[in-house]
Short mmCIF file of C-alpha atoms in Angstrom, two decimals:
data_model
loop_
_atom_site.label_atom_id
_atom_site.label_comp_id
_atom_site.label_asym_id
_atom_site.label_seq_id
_atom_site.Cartn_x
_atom_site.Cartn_y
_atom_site.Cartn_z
CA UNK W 262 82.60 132.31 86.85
CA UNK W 263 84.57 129.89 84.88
CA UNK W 264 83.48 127.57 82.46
CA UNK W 265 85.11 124.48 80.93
CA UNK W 266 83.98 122.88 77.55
CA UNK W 267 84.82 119.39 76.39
CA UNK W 268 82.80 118.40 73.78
CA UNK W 269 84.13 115.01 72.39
CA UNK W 270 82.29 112.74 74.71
CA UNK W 271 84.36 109.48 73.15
CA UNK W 272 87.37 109.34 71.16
CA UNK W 273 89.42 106.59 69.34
CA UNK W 274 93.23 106.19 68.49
CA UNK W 275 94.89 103.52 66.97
CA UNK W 276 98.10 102.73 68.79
CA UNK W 277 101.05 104.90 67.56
CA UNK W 278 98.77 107.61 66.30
CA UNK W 279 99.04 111.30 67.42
CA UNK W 280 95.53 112.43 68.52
CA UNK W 281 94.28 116.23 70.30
CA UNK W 282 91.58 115.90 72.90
CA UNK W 283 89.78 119.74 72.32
CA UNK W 284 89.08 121.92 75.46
CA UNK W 285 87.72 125.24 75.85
CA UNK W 286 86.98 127.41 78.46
CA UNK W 287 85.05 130.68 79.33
CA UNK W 288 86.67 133.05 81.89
CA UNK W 289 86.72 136.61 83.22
CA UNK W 290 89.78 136.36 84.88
CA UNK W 291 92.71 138.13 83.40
CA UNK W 292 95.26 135.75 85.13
CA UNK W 293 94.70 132.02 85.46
CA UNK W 294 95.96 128.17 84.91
CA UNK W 295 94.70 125.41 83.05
CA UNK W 296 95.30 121.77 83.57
CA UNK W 297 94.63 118.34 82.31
CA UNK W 298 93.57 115.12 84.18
CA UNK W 299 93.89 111.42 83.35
CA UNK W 300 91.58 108.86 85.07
CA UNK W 301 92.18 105.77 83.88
CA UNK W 302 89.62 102.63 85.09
CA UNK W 303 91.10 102.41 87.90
CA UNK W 304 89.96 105.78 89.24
CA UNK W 305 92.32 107.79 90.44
CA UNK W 306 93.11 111.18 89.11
CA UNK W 307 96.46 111.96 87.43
CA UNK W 308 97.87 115.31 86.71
CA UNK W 309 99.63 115.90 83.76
CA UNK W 310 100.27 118.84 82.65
CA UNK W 311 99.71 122.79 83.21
CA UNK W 312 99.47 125.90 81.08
CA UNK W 313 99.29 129.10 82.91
CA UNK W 314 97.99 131.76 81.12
CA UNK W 315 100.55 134.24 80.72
CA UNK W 316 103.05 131.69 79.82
CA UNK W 317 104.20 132.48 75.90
CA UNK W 318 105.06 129.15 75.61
CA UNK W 319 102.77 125.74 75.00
CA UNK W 320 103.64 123.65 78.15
CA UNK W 321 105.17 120.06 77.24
CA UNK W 322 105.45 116.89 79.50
CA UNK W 323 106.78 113.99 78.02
CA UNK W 324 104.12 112.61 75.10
CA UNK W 325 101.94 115.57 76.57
CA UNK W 326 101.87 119.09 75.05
CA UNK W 327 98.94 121.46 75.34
CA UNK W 328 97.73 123.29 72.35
CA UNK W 329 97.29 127.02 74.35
CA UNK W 330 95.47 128.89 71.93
CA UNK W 331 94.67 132.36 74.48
CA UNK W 332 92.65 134.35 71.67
CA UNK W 333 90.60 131.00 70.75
CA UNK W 334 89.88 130.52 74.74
CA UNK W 335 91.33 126.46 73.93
CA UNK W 336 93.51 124.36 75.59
CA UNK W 337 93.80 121.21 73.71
CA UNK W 338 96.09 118.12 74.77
CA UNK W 339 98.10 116.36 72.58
CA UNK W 340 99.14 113.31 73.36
CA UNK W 341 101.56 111.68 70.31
CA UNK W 342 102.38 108.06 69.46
CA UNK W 343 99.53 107.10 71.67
CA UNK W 344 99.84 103.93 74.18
CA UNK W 345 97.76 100.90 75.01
CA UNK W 346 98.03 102.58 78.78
CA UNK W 347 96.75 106.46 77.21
CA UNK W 348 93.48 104.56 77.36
CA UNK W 349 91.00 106.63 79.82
CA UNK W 350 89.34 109.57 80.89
CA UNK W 351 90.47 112.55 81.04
CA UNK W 352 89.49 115.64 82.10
CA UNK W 353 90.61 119.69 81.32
CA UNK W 354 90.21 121.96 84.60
CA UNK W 355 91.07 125.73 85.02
CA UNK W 356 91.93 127.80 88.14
CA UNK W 357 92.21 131.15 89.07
CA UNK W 358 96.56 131.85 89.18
CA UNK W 359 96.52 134.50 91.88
CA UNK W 360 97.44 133.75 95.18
CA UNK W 361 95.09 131.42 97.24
CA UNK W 362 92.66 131.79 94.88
CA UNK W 363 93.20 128.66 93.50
CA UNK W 364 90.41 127.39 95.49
CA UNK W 365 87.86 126.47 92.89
CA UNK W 366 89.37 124.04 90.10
CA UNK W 367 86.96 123.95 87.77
CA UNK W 368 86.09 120.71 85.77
CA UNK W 369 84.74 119.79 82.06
CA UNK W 370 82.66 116.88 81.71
CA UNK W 371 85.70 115.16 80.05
CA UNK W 372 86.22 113.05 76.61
CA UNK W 373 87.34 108.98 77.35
CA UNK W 374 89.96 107.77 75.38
CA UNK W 375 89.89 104.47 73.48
CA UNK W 376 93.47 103.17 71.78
CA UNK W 377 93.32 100.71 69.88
CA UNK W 378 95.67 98.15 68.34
CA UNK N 160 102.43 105.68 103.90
CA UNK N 161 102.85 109.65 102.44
CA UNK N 162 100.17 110.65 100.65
CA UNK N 163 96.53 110.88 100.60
CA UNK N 164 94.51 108.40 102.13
CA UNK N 165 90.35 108.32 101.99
CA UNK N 166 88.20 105.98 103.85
CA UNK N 167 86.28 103.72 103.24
CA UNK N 168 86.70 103.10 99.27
CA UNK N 169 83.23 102.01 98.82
CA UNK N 170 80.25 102.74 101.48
CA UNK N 171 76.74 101.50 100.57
CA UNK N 172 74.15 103.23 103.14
CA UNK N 173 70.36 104.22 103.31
CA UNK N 174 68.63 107.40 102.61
CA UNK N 175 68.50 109.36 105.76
CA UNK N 176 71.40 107.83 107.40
CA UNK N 177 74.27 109.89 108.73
CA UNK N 178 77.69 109.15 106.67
CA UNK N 179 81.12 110.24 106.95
CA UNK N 180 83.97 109.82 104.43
CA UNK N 181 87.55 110.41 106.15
CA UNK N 182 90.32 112.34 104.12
CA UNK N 183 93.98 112.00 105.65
CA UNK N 184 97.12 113.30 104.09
CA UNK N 185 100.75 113.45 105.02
CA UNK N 186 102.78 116.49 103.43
CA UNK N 187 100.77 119.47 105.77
CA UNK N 188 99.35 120.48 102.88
CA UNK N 189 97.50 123.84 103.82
CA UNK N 190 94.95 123.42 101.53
CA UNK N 191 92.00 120.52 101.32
CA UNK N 192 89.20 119.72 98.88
CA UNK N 193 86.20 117.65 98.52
CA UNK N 194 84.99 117.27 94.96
CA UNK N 195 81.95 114.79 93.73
CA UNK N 196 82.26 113.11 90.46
CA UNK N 197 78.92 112.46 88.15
CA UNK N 198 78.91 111.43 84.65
CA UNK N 199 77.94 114.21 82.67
CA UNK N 200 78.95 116.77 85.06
CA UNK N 201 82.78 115.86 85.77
CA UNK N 202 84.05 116.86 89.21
CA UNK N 203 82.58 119.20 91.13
CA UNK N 204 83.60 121.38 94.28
CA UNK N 205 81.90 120.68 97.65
CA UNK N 206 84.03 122.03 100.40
CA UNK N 207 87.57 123.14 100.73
CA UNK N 208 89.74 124.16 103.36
CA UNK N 209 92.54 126.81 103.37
CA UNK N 210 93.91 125.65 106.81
CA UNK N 211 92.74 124.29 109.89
CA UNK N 212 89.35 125.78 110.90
CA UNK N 213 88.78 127.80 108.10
CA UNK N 214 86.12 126.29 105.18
CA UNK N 215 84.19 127.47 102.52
CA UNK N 216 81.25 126.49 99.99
CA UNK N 217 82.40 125.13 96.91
CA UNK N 218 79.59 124.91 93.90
CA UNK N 219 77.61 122.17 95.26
CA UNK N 220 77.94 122.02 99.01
CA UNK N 221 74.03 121.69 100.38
CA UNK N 222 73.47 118.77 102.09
CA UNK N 223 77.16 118.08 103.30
CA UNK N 224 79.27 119.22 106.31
CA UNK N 225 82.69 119.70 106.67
CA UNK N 226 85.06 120.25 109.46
CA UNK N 227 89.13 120.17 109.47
CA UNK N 228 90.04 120.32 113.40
CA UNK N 229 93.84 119.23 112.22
CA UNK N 230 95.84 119.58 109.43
CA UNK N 231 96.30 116.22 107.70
CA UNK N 232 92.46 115.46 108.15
CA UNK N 233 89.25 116.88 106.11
CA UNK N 234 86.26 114.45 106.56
CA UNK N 235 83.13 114.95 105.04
CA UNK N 236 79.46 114.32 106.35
CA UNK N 237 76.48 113.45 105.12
CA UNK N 238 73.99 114.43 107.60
CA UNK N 239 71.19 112.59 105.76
CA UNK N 240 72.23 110.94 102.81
CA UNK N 241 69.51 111.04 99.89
CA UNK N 242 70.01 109.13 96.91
CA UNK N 243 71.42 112.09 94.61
CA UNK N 244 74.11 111.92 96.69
CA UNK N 245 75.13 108.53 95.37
CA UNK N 246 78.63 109.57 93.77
CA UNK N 247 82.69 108.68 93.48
CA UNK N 248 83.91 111.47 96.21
CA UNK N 249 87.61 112.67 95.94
CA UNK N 250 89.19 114.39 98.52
CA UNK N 251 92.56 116.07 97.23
CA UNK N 252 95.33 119.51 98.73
CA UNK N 253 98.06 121.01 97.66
CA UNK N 254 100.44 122.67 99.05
CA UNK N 255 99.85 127.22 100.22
CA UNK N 256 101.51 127.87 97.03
CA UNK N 257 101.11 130.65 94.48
CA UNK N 258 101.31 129.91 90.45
CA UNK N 259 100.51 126.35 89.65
CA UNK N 260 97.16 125.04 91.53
CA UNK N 261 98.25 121.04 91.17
CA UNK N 262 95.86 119.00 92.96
CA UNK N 263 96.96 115.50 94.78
CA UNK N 264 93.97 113.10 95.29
CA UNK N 265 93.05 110.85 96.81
CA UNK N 266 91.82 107.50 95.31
CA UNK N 267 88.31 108.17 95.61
CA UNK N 268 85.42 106.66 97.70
CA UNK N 269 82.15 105.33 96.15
CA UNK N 270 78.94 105.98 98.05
CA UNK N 271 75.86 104.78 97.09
CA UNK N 272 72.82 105.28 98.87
CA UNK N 273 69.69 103.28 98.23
#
């Protein structure tokens, strides 16, 4: 079974600021992906960005990067010189990477994002 | 439009009524999901679908029903909705696709059931 742990219920950033939203996860699985979520108020759920685990580099998108720290079991986002619009919800999920099995994204309870002027 | 479409956005019904939430997309994705969002538990598998006519229990699929009789459409029933079933529902695929599992949903429907 997999397991995803997001333990900063509420966070705040003041606009411009760097900040990490922390993510770990539990897994048995020797081969798998991680991914992070946005939901902002509006409700709808945004991908952006993936780490798969065998990839030797930290995946970037943009203002994203995730912190892939395999021995640590963590997958933190970083999200620098934070916008107005970063304000929301957002959420770390992990899959099994083999094929088809990527059936059963798993969700943490996710950490809402405040940025502030 | 392309995409994924769910139906209605917001449903307000009674315990023991019969409900179904409709979940339509365009790009033949092979593969279709229901998930259930609660605070304090994030999303949550019901149901998903690897193709037409073939389903399977996700973490938290008692009292629901699924069926997916084409492609493009995975609707979800409620045979009797109880009142711990009041959730935000996404429905979301992607496409038969090894490496990268990246979800599309759908903009989410809001059921509450009194």
């Amino acid at each position: 079974a997999q397991k995803i742990t997001q333990t900063q219920p509420g966070m705040f950033v003041q606009e411009k600021e760097a900040v990490t939203l922390d993510c770990t996860y539990d897994t048995s699985d020797q081969s798998y992906g991680l991914f992070w979520y946005k939901q902002p108020s509006s409700g709808e759920m945004i991908f952006l960005i993936y780490q798969g685990s065998y990839d030797e580099q930290n995946a970037t998108e943009g203002r994203y990067s995730l912190n892939f720290q395999k021995a640590r079991k963590s997958a933190n986002l970083v999200i620098s010189a934070s916008q107005l619009g970063d304000s929301a919800m957002y959420f770390c999920a992990m899959s099994p990477a083999i094929a088809g099995g990527g059936n059963k994204l798993t969700f943490g309870t996710g950490t809402q994002l405040k940025v502030e002027l | 439009d392309a995409g994924i479409t769910q139906s209605p956005r917001y449903k307000i019904t009674e315990t023991g009524r019969q409900v179904t939430l409709m979940c339509h997309q365009t790009w033949s994705h092979s593969y279709m999901f229901w998930y259930r969002q609660d605070l304090g538990h994030g999303l949550r598998l019901i149901y998903y679908s690897a193709a037409a006519d073939i389903t399977d229990k996700g973490e938290v699929p008692d009292g629901y029903v699924v069926s997916r009789s084409k492609t493009e459409n995975f609707p979800l029933t409620l045979e009797s909705a109880t009142r711990s079933q009041t959730s935000v529902y996404f429905c979301a695929s992607r496409e038969d696709m090894t490496g990268a599992n990246v979800l599309t949903f759908g903009a989410g429907s809001r059921l509450t059931v009194l």
